[in-house]
Amino acid sequence: MNEEIRNLKPKVLWNNFADLNAVPRPSKKEERVIAFMKDFGKSLGLETMEDEVGNVIIRKPATKGMEDRKAVVLQSHLDMVHQKNNDTNFNFDTQGIEMVVDGDWVRAKGTTLGADNGLGVATIMAILESNEIEHPAIEALFTIDEETGMTGAKGLKGGLLKGDILLNLDTEEDDEIGVGCAGGVDVTATGTYTEAEAPKNSTTYTIKVKGLNGGHSGMDIIKGLGNANKLMNRLLFATKDFMQLAKLEGGSLRNAIPRESVAQVVVSSEEKFTSAFEKMKKEIISEFKSLEPNLSITAEKNNEAIAKVMAEADQKNFLNVMNAAHNGVYRMSPDIEDLVETSNNIAKVTVENGNIKIECLTRSSVESSKENLANALTSVFELAGYDAKLAGDYPGWAPNMDSPILKVLDNLYQKMNGEKANVAACHAGLECGILGQNYPEMDMISFGPTIKGAHSPDERASISSAQKYWEFVLEILKNIPKK
């Protein structure tokens, strides 16, 4: 299946991407891909090292005639988001990604593709192994765990890198040059509830919300897509007088808008429950019909006997918390048109065996606004008696419109494409802000090929864009300024 991918142009890019995608590389389980990348560097006879947190650095000298140019750090992250459709049988820990060509797009069969940030990694690999590409001295920086904590970027010590310019290959629109990004913080609420005896002569129902688009909790948050956890809560709230919650599981990863949620409830009055449920279902589907055409909401009887349910007072408390906790865009940037400044994703909710856990990712390009929203969420959770903790805080990347490398890329893009690039900040978390803390003098920029649907099984990479992007990379390396 992946042989079709290997024949795409530029072959050097797609072949390396296919090699990379054969290696399982979930966040926090990057041992195999770290070993793969170290073996790759050593096989080329290049200086290769792994730092104390697992980042891999490979150094390649400048090609003849380019020795007087500024040294460049080419940077991408090794890990990928693991999401699959509910009906897809796939083990990310053991299987390589199965790819297919669909017109101008490369997709995966029912899973995320890993183009984020695998195409960036493959680009760097192609440059490292080439004997023909002109380039200055290169430090290839392959970071780990970008998707679930940015611990690779955070753990990279100052002084390891000697480069003057950092090219981050993690932007997802080929006409965009990234100059800034949002920071983020994980907000997690945990609580307990009293388990009560399920009423006798009651009926068990399984409620399912599925078929949502999902997507990147930063880049796609502006679209107003359905969040499975918030939609499930609306259904539970509408039927609260006729059911008791026994179990709930919604969402999976903090940086992915949740696509599915499943709840088990015990129903005392089927007629009243069904009436209230169908009314709310109809309202939700009507609200989201243009954004979420594949949304499916069902409530089906099952024969599973349930002994314990959430006590009435605790259920009221939980549903109120889920109503009050903010999800989606919180504030738009007053300075940059159409840029989300601050947002929150209620990413994962688990209710089972007397325990409640609510996991969020709060993003902002303004530190004070990020803190404000995190405090607002903490207040909601603590007022309900839950324990709220903040973790994984990372800074945003402030735009530098006077950046010398920005001027190089801006001029080259216009010369090659006959139009100006979109110079913009994004509401995703790039590693530049973190890396800049230990390397404040390094001139940084971000760009990449067009990738759609990142962090969801609809992730796809444009073939024609990859060709355009590859040519842009080659021209950038030729035009790196002199020292």
Short mmCIF file of C-alpha atoms in Angstrom, two decimals:
data_model
loop_
_atom_site.label_atom_id
_atom_site.label_comp_id
_atom_site.label_asym_id
_atom_site.label_seq_id
_atom_site.Cartn_x
_atom_site.Cartn_y
_atom_site.Cartn_z
CA MET A 1 0.00 0.00 0.00
CA ASN A 2 2.80 2.44 0.94
CA GLU A 3 4.64 1.71 -2.34
CA GLU A 4 2.21 4.10 -4.02
CA ILE A 5 3.40 6.76 -1.61
CA ARG A 6 7.05 6.08 -2.40
CA ASN A 7 6.48 6.91 -6.08
CA LEU A 8 5.16 10.39 -5.37
CA LYS A 9 7.32 13.41 -6.11
CA PRO A 10 9.61 14.51 -4.64
CA LYS A 11 10.59 10.91 -4.04
CA VAL A 12 13.28 11.78 -1.50
CA LEU A 13 10.64 13.39 0.72
CA TRP A 14 7.92 10.73 0.41
CA ASN A 15 10.36 7.82 0.73
CA ASN A 16 11.67 9.15 4.01
CA PHE A 17 8.12 9.81 5.18
CA ALA A 18 7.17 6.21 4.39
CA ASP A 19 10.23 4.94 6.27
CA LEU A 20 9.34 7.10 9.27
CA ASN A 21 5.68 6.08 9.23
CA ALA A 22 6.69 2.42 9.43
CA VAL A 23 7.98 3.15 12.95
CA PRO A 24 5.42 3.42 15.80
CA ARG A 25 5.97 6.83 17.41
CA PRO A 26 3.30 7.77 19.96
CA SER A 27 4.04 10.67 22.28
CA LYS A 28 5.82 9.52 25.44
CA LYS A 29 6.70 6.22 23.75
CA GLU A 30 9.33 7.44 21.31
CA GLU A 31 12.06 4.90 22.09
CA ARG A 32 11.77 3.20 18.70
CA VAL A 33 11.76 6.38 16.65
CA ILE A 34 14.66 7.81 18.64
CA ALA A 35 16.68 4.67 17.85
CA PHE A 36 15.55 4.88 14.21
CA MET A 37 16.77 8.47 13.90
CA LYS A 38 20.09 7.80 15.62
CA ASP A 39 20.71 4.83 13.32
CA PHE A 40 19.84 7.05 10.35
CA GLY A 41 22.37 9.72 11.31
CA LYS A 42 25.12 7.24 12.08
CA SER A 43 24.51 5.38 8.81
CA LEU A 44 25.36 8.62 6.99
CA GLY A 45 28.58 9.03 8.95
CA LEU A 46 27.28 12.23 10.56
CA GLU A 47 27.82 13.42 14.11
CA THR A 48 24.75 12.11 15.97
CA MET A 49 23.77 12.49 19.61
CA GLU A 50 20.84 12.02 21.94
CA ASP A 51 20.45 14.53 24.76
CA GLU A 52 19.36 13.61 28.28
CA VAL A 53 15.62 13.88 27.54
CA GLY A 54 15.64 12.02 24.21
CA ASN A 55 15.98 14.73 21.58
CA VAL A 56 18.21 13.68 18.68
CA ILE A 57 20.71 16.10 17.12
CA ILE A 58 22.51 15.34 13.84
CA ARG A 59 25.13 17.71 12.47
CA LYS A 60 26.14 18.06 8.82
CA PRO A 61 28.89 20.41 7.55
CA ALA A 62 28.18 23.03 4.92
CA THR A 63 28.47 22.06 1.28
CA LYS A 64 31.35 23.50 -0.74
CA GLY A 65 31.00 27.26 -1.20
CA MET A 66 28.46 27.64 1.64
CA GLU A 67 30.91 27.63 4.53
CA ASP A 68 30.56 31.40 5.04
CA ARG A 69 26.79 31.25 5.62
CA LYS A 70 25.07 31.33 8.99
CA ALA A 71 24.50 27.92 10.51
CA VAL A 72 20.91 26.65 10.38
CA VAL A 73 18.96 24.51 12.84
CA LEU A 74 16.33 22.45 11.01
CA GLN A 75 13.74 21.40 13.59
CA SER A 76 10.74 19.06 13.69
CA HIS A 77 9.20 16.76 16.30
CA LEU A 78 9.32 12.98 16.16
CA ASP A 79 6.06 12.10 17.90
CA MET A 80 2.58 12.07 16.38
CA VAL A 81 -1.00 12.28 17.63
CA HIS A 82 -2.71 8.89 17.74
CA GLN A 83 -6.41 9.01 16.86
CA LYS A 84 -8.50 6.42 15.05
CA ASN A 85 -12.07 5.94 14.01
CA ASN A 86 -14.18 3.90 16.40
CA ASP A 87 -14.58 1.09 13.87
CA THR A 88 -10.88 0.97 12.91
CA ASN A 89 -8.88 -1.97 14.27
CA PHE A 90 -5.38 -0.58 14.69
CA ASN A 91 -2.65 -0.73 17.35
CA PHE A 92 -0.48 2.41 17.31
CA ASP A 93 2.05 0.80 19.63
CA THR A 94 2.91 -1.99 17.20
CA GLN A 95 1.76 -1.02 13.69
CA GLY A 96 3.09 1.39 11.10
CA ILE A 97 0.67 3.85 9.54
CA GLU A 98 -1.21 2.50 6.50
CA MET A 99 -1.29 5.24 3.86
CA VAL A 100 -3.32 5.71 0.68
CA VAL A 101 -3.38 8.24 -2.17
CA ASP A 102 -6.70 10.00 -2.63
CA GLY A 103 -6.47 12.44 -5.54
CA ASP A 104 -4.11 15.21 -4.44
CA TRP A 105 -4.08 13.93 -0.86
CA VAL A 106 -2.21 11.33 1.12
CA ARG A 107 -4.37 9.90 3.90
CA ALA A 108 -4.23 7.05 6.41
CA LYS A 109 -6.72 4.21 6.61
CA GLY A 110 -8.94 5.23 9.53
CA THR A 111 -6.16 6.81 11.63
CA THR A 112 -4.15 9.97 11.91
CA LEU A 113 -1.51 10.21 9.18
CA GLY A 114 1.44 11.61 11.12
CA ALA A 115 2.18 14.29 8.53
CA ASP A 116 2.18 16.51 11.61
CA ASN A 117 5.17 16.61 11.99
CA GLY A 118 6.40 13.65 9.97
CA LEU A 119 6.71 15.59 6.73
CA GLY A 120 9.03 18.02 8.50
CA VAL A 121 11.12 15.14 9.83
CA ALA A 122 11.24 13.54 6.37
CA THR A 123 12.35 16.85 4.85
CA ILE A 124 15.30 17.07 7.21
CA MET A 125 16.21 13.43 6.56
CA ALA A 126 16.22 14.06 2.80
CA ILE A 127 18.57 17.02 3.23
CA LEU A 128 20.91 15.13 5.54
CA GLU A 129 21.29 12.19 3.16
CA SER A 130 21.68 14.27 -0.02
CA ASN A 131 24.99 14.81 -1.77
CA GLU A 132 23.52 17.36 -4.17
CA ILE A 133 21.52 19.90 -2.12
CA GLU A 134 23.38 23.15 -1.42
CA HIS A 135 23.18 24.16 2.23
CA PRO A 136 25.08 25.89 5.04
CA ALA A 137 26.18 24.02 8.15
CA ILE A 138 23.15 22.20 9.54
CA GLU A 139 22.09 21.04 12.96
CA ALA A 140 19.07 18.78 12.63
CA LEU A 141 17.03 18.92 15.83
CA PHE A 142 14.42 16.17 16.27
CA THR A 143 12.45 16.84 19.43
CA ILE A 144 10.24 14.42 21.34
CA ASP A 145 6.82 14.66 23.00
CA GLU A 146 5.71 17.87 21.30
CA GLU A 147 2.09 16.77 21.20
CA THR A 148 1.54 15.99 24.89
CA GLY A 149 3.73 18.36 26.85
CA MET A 150 6.61 19.68 24.73
CA THR A 151 8.97 18.04 27.15
CA GLY A 152 11.62 17.64 24.45
CA ALA A 153 11.80 21.36 23.76
CA LYS A 154 11.59 22.14 27.47
CA GLY A 155 14.42 19.75 28.26
CA LEU A 156 16.82 20.95 25.57
CA LYS A 157 19.66 22.68 27.38
CA GLY A 158 21.21 25.93 26.31
CA GLY A 159 24.62 25.69 24.65
CA LEU A 160 23.97 22.41 22.80
CA LEU A 161 23.01 24.16 19.57
CA LYS A 162 25.39 26.49 17.74
CA GLY A 163 23.11 27.58 14.90
CA ASP A 164 22.16 31.19 14.19
CA ILE A 165 18.81 30.53 12.49
CA LEU A 166 16.07 28.02 13.35
CA LEU A 167 13.69 26.77 10.66
CA ASN A 168 10.72 25.06 12.33
CA LEU A 169 8.95 22.88 9.74
CA ASP A 170 5.63 22.53 11.56
CA THR A 171 3.23 25.03 9.95
CA GLU A 172 0.27 23.51 8.08
CA GLU A 173 -0.54 25.95 5.26
CA ASP A 174 2.00 26.25 2.43
CA ASP A 175 1.28 29.97 1.88
CA GLU A 176 1.88 30.83 5.52
CA ILE A 177 5.07 31.94 7.23
CA GLY A 178 4.71 31.54 10.98
CA VAL A 179 6.14 34.23 13.24
CA GLY A 180 4.32 33.52 16.51
CA CYS A 181 2.20 30.97 18.36
CA ALA A 182 0.15 30.37 21.46
CA GLY A 183 1.41 29.01 24.74
CA GLY A 184 -0.58 26.51 26.76
CA VAL A 185 -1.27 24.94 30.11
CA ASP A 186 -2.98 21.69 31.11
CA VAL A 187 -5.87 22.17 33.53
CA THR A 188 -7.02 18.98 35.24
CA ALA A 189 -9.91 18.58 37.69
CA THR A 190 -10.36 15.46 39.80
CA GLY A 191 -13.16 14.67 42.18
CA THR A 192 -15.08 11.89 43.82
CA TYR A 193 -18.75 11.07 44.09
CA THR A 194 -20.93 8.89 46.26
CA GLU A 195 -22.07 5.71 44.60
CA ALA A 196 -25.73 4.95 45.24
CA GLU A 197 -27.65 1.76 44.62
CA ALA A 198 -29.25 1.69 41.19
CA PRO A 199 -33.06 1.78 41.45
CA LYS A 200 -34.83 -1.53 41.10
CA ASN A 201 -36.92 -2.16 38.00
CA SER A 202 -34.94 0.48 36.08
CA THR A 203 -33.60 0.25 32.53
CA THR A 204 -30.03 0.77 31.38
CA TYR A 205 -29.36 2.95 28.34
CA THR A 206 -26.13 3.64 26.49
CA ILE A 207 -25.91 7.16 25.09
CA LYS A 208 -23.43 7.75 22.28
CA VAL A 209 -22.26 10.96 20.64
CA LYS A 210 -20.06 10.24 17.64
CA GLY A 211 -19.28 11.22 14.05
CA LEU A 212 -17.93 14.67 14.95
CA ASN A 213 -15.10 16.18 12.93
CA GLY A 214 -12.76 16.64 15.87
CA GLY A 215 -9.44 18.19 14.87
CA HIS A 216 -6.63 20.30 16.27
CA SER A 217 -7.69 21.97 19.51
CA GLY A 218 -5.72 25.08 18.58
CA MET A 219 -5.96 25.54 14.83
CA ASP A 220 -9.55 24.26 14.54
CA ILE A 221 -11.05 25.80 17.70
CA ILE A 222 -12.14 28.89 15.75
CA LYS A 223 -14.46 26.78 13.59
CA GLY A 224 -16.97 26.25 16.40
CA LEU A 225 -17.01 22.49 15.87
CA GLY A 226 -18.92 20.21 18.18
CA ASN A 227 -17.17 19.07 21.36
CA ALA A 228 -18.45 15.58 22.25
CA ASN A 229 -18.05 16.21 25.99
CA LYS A 230 -20.12 19.40 25.97
CA LEU A 231 -22.78 17.86 23.73
CA MET A 232 -23.04 14.80 25.96
CA ASN A 233 -23.51 17.04 28.97
CA ARG A 234 -26.38 18.84 27.27
CA LEU A 235 -28.10 15.49 26.74
CA LEU A 236 -27.51 14.43 30.33
CA PHE A 237 -28.64 17.78 31.69
CA ALA A 238 -31.85 17.66 29.63
CA THR A 239 -32.70 14.19 31.01
CA LYS A 240 -31.37 14.63 34.56
CA ASP A 241 -34.77 14.21 36.24
CA PHE A 242 -35.32 10.79 34.65
CA MET A 243 -31.91 9.12 34.76
CA GLN A 244 -28.86 8.52 36.94
CA LEU A 245 -25.35 8.45 35.51
CA ALA A 246 -23.34 5.26 35.98
CA LYS A 247 -20.36 5.72 33.67
CA LEU A 248 -19.00 8.24 31.18
CA GLU A 249 -16.01 8.30 28.86
CA GLY A 250 -15.49 11.10 26.36
CA GLY A 251 -12.52 12.26 24.30
CA SER A 252 -8.93 11.04 24.37
CA LEU A 253 -6.14 13.61 23.93
CA ARG A 254 -5.87 17.16 25.26
CA ASN A 255 -4.83 18.60 21.92
CA ALA A 256 -7.66 16.99 19.96
CA ILE A 257 -11.23 18.28 19.94
CA PRO A 258 -13.20 15.28 21.29
CA ARG A 259 -15.12 13.43 18.59
CA GLU A 260 -16.89 10.78 20.65
CA SER A 261 -18.46 10.34 24.07
CA VAL A 262 -20.25 7.34 25.58
CA ALA A 263 -22.35 7.29 28.76
CA GLN A 264 -24.25 4.59 30.60
CA VAL A 265 -27.34 5.73 32.48
CA VAL A 266 -30.07 4.08 34.49
CA VAL A 267 -33.52 5.31 33.52
CA SER A 268 -36.51 5.41 35.88
CA SER A 269 -39.14 6.61 33.41
CA GLU A 270 -38.41 5.52 29.87
CA GLU A 271 -41.16 7.61 28.32
CA LYS A 272 -40.10 10.86 29.97
CA PHE A 273 -36.41 10.14 29.40
CA THR A 274 -36.93 9.38 25.71
CA SER A 275 -39.06 12.49 25.20
CA ALA A 276 -36.50 14.82 26.82
CA PHE A 277 -33.60 13.08 25.06
CA GLU A 278 -35.15 13.28 21.60
CA LYS A 279 -36.01 16.97 22.08
CA MET A 280 -32.41 17.86 22.98
CA LYS A 281 -31.00 15.60 20.27
CA LYS A 282 -33.10 17.39 17.66
CA GLU A 283 -31.94 20.80 18.90
CA ILE A 284 -28.25 19.82 18.85
CA ILE A 285 -28.39 18.29 15.38
CA SER A 286 -30.20 21.37 14.08
CA GLU A 287 -27.57 23.69 15.59
CA PHE A 288 -24.66 21.74 14.09
CA LYS A 289 -26.14 20.55 10.80
CA SER A 290 -23.82 22.69 8.65
CA LEU A 291 -20.68 22.14 10.74
CA GLU A 292 -21.16 18.50 11.73
CA PRO A 293 -23.11 16.69 8.98
CA ASN A 294 -22.02 13.25 10.23
CA LEU A 295 -22.98 13.82 13.87
CA SER A 296 -24.76 10.80 15.35
CA ILE A 297 -26.59 10.85 18.71
CA THR A 298 -28.21 7.67 19.99
CA ALA A 299 -29.70 6.23 23.18
CA GLU A 300 -30.13 2.47 23.12
CA LYS A 301 -31.40 0.06 25.73
CA ASN A 302 -29.02 -2.66 26.81
CA ASN A 303 -29.27 -5.67 29.07
CA GLU A 304 -26.27 -4.85 31.21
CA ALA A 305 -27.14 -4.86 34.89
CA ILE A 306 -25.75 -1.81 36.70
CA ALA A 307 -25.48 -1.91 40.47
CA LYS A 308 -24.11 1.56 41.24
CA VAL A 309 -24.93 5.05 39.98
CA MET A 310 -23.87 8.58 40.87
CA ALA A 311 -25.79 9.96 43.84
CA GLU A 312 -28.33 12.63 42.94
CA ALA A 313 -26.55 15.55 44.62
CA ASP A 314 -23.20 14.63 43.09
CA GLN A 315 -24.79 14.26 39.65
CA LYS A 316 -26.30 17.73 39.90
CA ASN A 317 -22.89 19.08 40.90
CA PHE A 318 -21.09 17.33 38.02
CA LEU A 319 -23.57 18.43 35.36
CA ASN A 320 -23.40 22.01 36.61
CA VAL A 321 -19.60 21.94 36.46
CA MET A 322 -19.67 20.71 32.88
CA ASN A 323 -22.18 23.40 31.97
CA ALA A 324 -20.11 26.17 33.55
CA ALA A 325 -16.60 25.17 32.41
CA HIS A 326 -15.70 27.22 29.34
CA ASN A 327 -15.00 25.43 26.07
CA GLY A 328 -13.96 27.01 22.77
CA VAL A 329 -12.80 30.52 21.90
CA TYR A 330 -12.47 32.75 24.96
CA ARG A 331 -10.97 35.86 23.37
CA MET A 332 -9.98 36.93 19.87
CA SER A 333 -6.77 38.89 19.38
CA PRO A 334 -7.41 42.63 19.33
CA ASP A 335 -4.19 43.16 17.36
CA ILE A 336 -4.15 40.42 14.69
CA GLU A 337 -7.21 39.92 12.54
CA ASP A 338 -8.93 36.51 12.77
CA LEU A 339 -6.42 35.16 15.31
CA VAL A 340 -7.77 33.37 18.36
CA GLU A 341 -5.94 34.78 21.35
CA THR A 342 -7.24 32.49 24.10
CA SER A 343 -9.24 29.25 24.14
CA ASN A 344 -9.96 26.11 26.11
CA ASN A 345 -10.59 22.54 25.01
CA ILE A 346 -12.48 20.26 27.41
CA ALA A 347 -10.63 17.33 25.97
CA LYS A 348 -11.34 14.28 28.09
CA VAL A 349 -13.95 13.43 30.71
CA THR A 350 -14.05 10.20 32.70
CA VAL A 351 -16.64 9.16 35.29
CA GLU A 352 -16.39 5.68 36.82
CA ASN A 353 -16.17 3.87 40.18
CA GLY A 354 -16.70 6.97 42.28
CA ASN A 355 -14.08 9.08 40.47
CA ILE A 356 -14.37 12.07 38.14
CA LYS A 357 -11.59 13.44 35.94
CA ILE A 358 -11.87 16.41 33.56
CA GLU A 359 -8.83 17.21 31.39
CA CYS A 360 -8.47 20.53 29.55
CA LEU A 361 -5.89 22.33 27.43
CA THR A 362 -5.94 26.12 27.73
CA ARG A 363 -4.08 28.08 25.05
CA SER A 364 -3.21 31.75 24.60
CA SER A 365 -0.71 33.98 22.86
CA VAL A 366 -0.95 36.35 25.86
CA GLU A 367 0.32 34.98 29.16
CA SER A 368 -2.02 37.07 31.32
CA SER A 369 -5.06 35.96 29.32
CA LYS A 370 -3.99 32.31 29.57
CA GLU A 371 -3.66 32.72 33.32
CA ASN A 372 -7.06 34.41 33.51
CA LEU A 373 -8.87 31.57 31.74
CA ALA A 374 -6.99 28.90 33.70
CA ASN A 375 -8.03 30.68 36.90
CA ALA A 376 -11.65 30.84 35.73
CA LEU A 377 -11.67 27.09 35.08
CA THR A 378 -9.96 26.40 38.40
CA SER A 379 -12.61 28.48 40.17
CA VAL A 380 -15.45 26.50 38.60
CA PHE A 381 -13.86 23.19 39.55
CA GLU A 382 -12.97 24.22 43.10
CA LEU A 383 -16.42 25.70 43.77
CA ALA A 384 -17.76 22.24 42.99
CA GLY A 385 -15.37 20.70 45.51
CA TYR A 386 -13.01 19.22 42.92
CA ASP A 387 -9.23 19.41 43.05
CA ALA A 388 -7.80 21.49 40.18
CA LYS A 389 -4.17 21.36 39.11
CA LEU A 390 -2.18 23.18 36.43
CA ALA A 391 0.71 21.43 34.68
CA GLY A 392 2.77 21.41 31.49
CA ASP A 393 2.81 25.21 31.19
CA TYR A 394 4.71 26.46 28.14
CA PRO A 395 5.14 29.98 26.76
CA GLY A 396 3.95 31.43 23.48
CA TRP A 397 6.25 32.76 20.78
CA ALA A 398 6.09 36.52 20.35
CA PRO A 399 6.25 37.75 16.72
CA ASN A 400 9.39 39.58 15.57
CA MET A 401 8.42 41.42 12.40
CA ASP A 402 12.03 42.67 12.02
CA SER A 403 13.43 39.13 11.81
CA PRO A 404 16.15 38.87 9.12
CA ILE A 405 15.15 35.31 8.18
CA LEU A 406 11.52 36.44 7.83
CA LYS A 407 12.64 38.94 5.19
CA VAL A 408 14.49 36.17 3.33
CA LEU A 409 11.47 33.85 3.30
CA ASP A 410 9.00 36.62 2.51
CA ASN A 411 11.00 37.79 -0.53
CA LEU A 412 11.68 34.26 -1.78
CA TYR A 413 8.04 33.23 -1.52
CA GLN A 414 6.87 36.23 -3.51
CA LYS A 415 9.56 35.69 -6.14
CA MET A 416 8.70 31.99 -6.54
CA ASN A 417 4.88 32.27 -6.41
CA GLY A 418 4.05 35.74 -7.73
CA GLU A 419 2.20 36.70 -4.56
CA LYS A 420 3.00 37.54 -0.98
CA ALA A 421 2.94 34.90 1.73
CA ASN A 422 0.58 35.13 4.66
CA VAL A 423 2.86 36.19 7.51
CA ALA A 424 0.94 35.21 10.63
CA ALA A 425 0.88 33.98 14.17
CA CYS A 426 -1.15 30.84 14.92
CA HIS A 427 -3.21 29.46 17.78
CA ALA A 428 -1.25 26.22 17.86
CA GLY A 429 1.64 25.40 20.14
CA LEU A 430 4.93 25.50 18.27
CA GLU A 431 8.20 24.77 20.01
CA CYS A 432 9.84 28.06 19.02
CA GLY A 433 8.72 29.94 22.14
CA ILE A 434 10.15 27.28 24.43
CA LEU A 435 13.40 26.89 22.47
CA GLY A 436 13.80 30.65 22.45
CA GLN A 437 14.04 30.72 26.25
CA ASN A 438 17.45 29.00 26.14
CA TYR A 439 18.42 30.40 22.73
CA PRO A 440 17.16 34.02 22.83
CA GLU A 441 19.51 35.23 20.08
CA MET A 442 18.43 32.58 17.57
CA ASP A 443 16.38 33.95 14.65
CA MET A 444 13.32 31.68 14.28
CA ILE A 445 10.68 31.11 11.61
CA SER A 446 8.09 28.40 10.89
CA PHE A 447 6.63 27.07 7.64
CA GLY A 448 5.50 23.80 6.09
CA PRO A 449 3.32 22.02 3.52
CA THR A 450 -0.47 22.06 3.56
CA ILE A 451 -1.92 19.55 6.02
CA LYS A 452 -5.64 19.36 6.80
CA GLY A 453 -7.45 17.69 9.68
CA ALA A 454 -4.42 17.33 11.93
CA HIS A 455 -5.03 15.43 15.19
CA SER A 456 -7.98 13.57 13.65
CA PRO A 457 -8.40 10.49 11.43
CA ASP A 458 -9.25 12.92 8.64
CA GLU A 459 -5.64 14.16 8.61
CA ARG A 460 -4.37 14.47 5.05
CA ALA A 461 -1.35 15.99 3.30
CA SER A 462 -1.48 17.70 -0.08
CA ILE A 463 0.82 16.11 -2.68
CA SER A 464 1.07 19.21 -4.86
CA SER A 465 1.75 21.35 -1.81
CA ALA A 466 4.56 19.04 -0.70
CA GLN A 467 6.26 19.64 -4.07
CA LYS A 468 5.84 23.41 -3.74
CA TYR A 469 7.10 23.33 -0.15
CA TRP A 470 10.13 21.17 -1.05
CA GLU A 471 11.25 23.63 -3.72
CA PHE A 472 10.82 26.47 -1.22
CA VAL A 473 13.03 24.65 1.30
CA LEU A 474 15.80 24.19 -1.28
CA GLU A 475 15.73 27.88 -2.22
CA ILE A 476 15.79 28.95 1.42
CA LEU A 477 18.91 26.88 2.08
CA LYS A 478 20.62 28.44 -0.95
CA ASN A 479 19.80 31.94 0.29
CA ILE A 480 20.80 31.79 3.95
CA PRO A 481 22.63 35.05 4.75
CA LYS A 482 26.35 35.21 5.26
CA LYS A 483 27.81 35.30 8.76
#
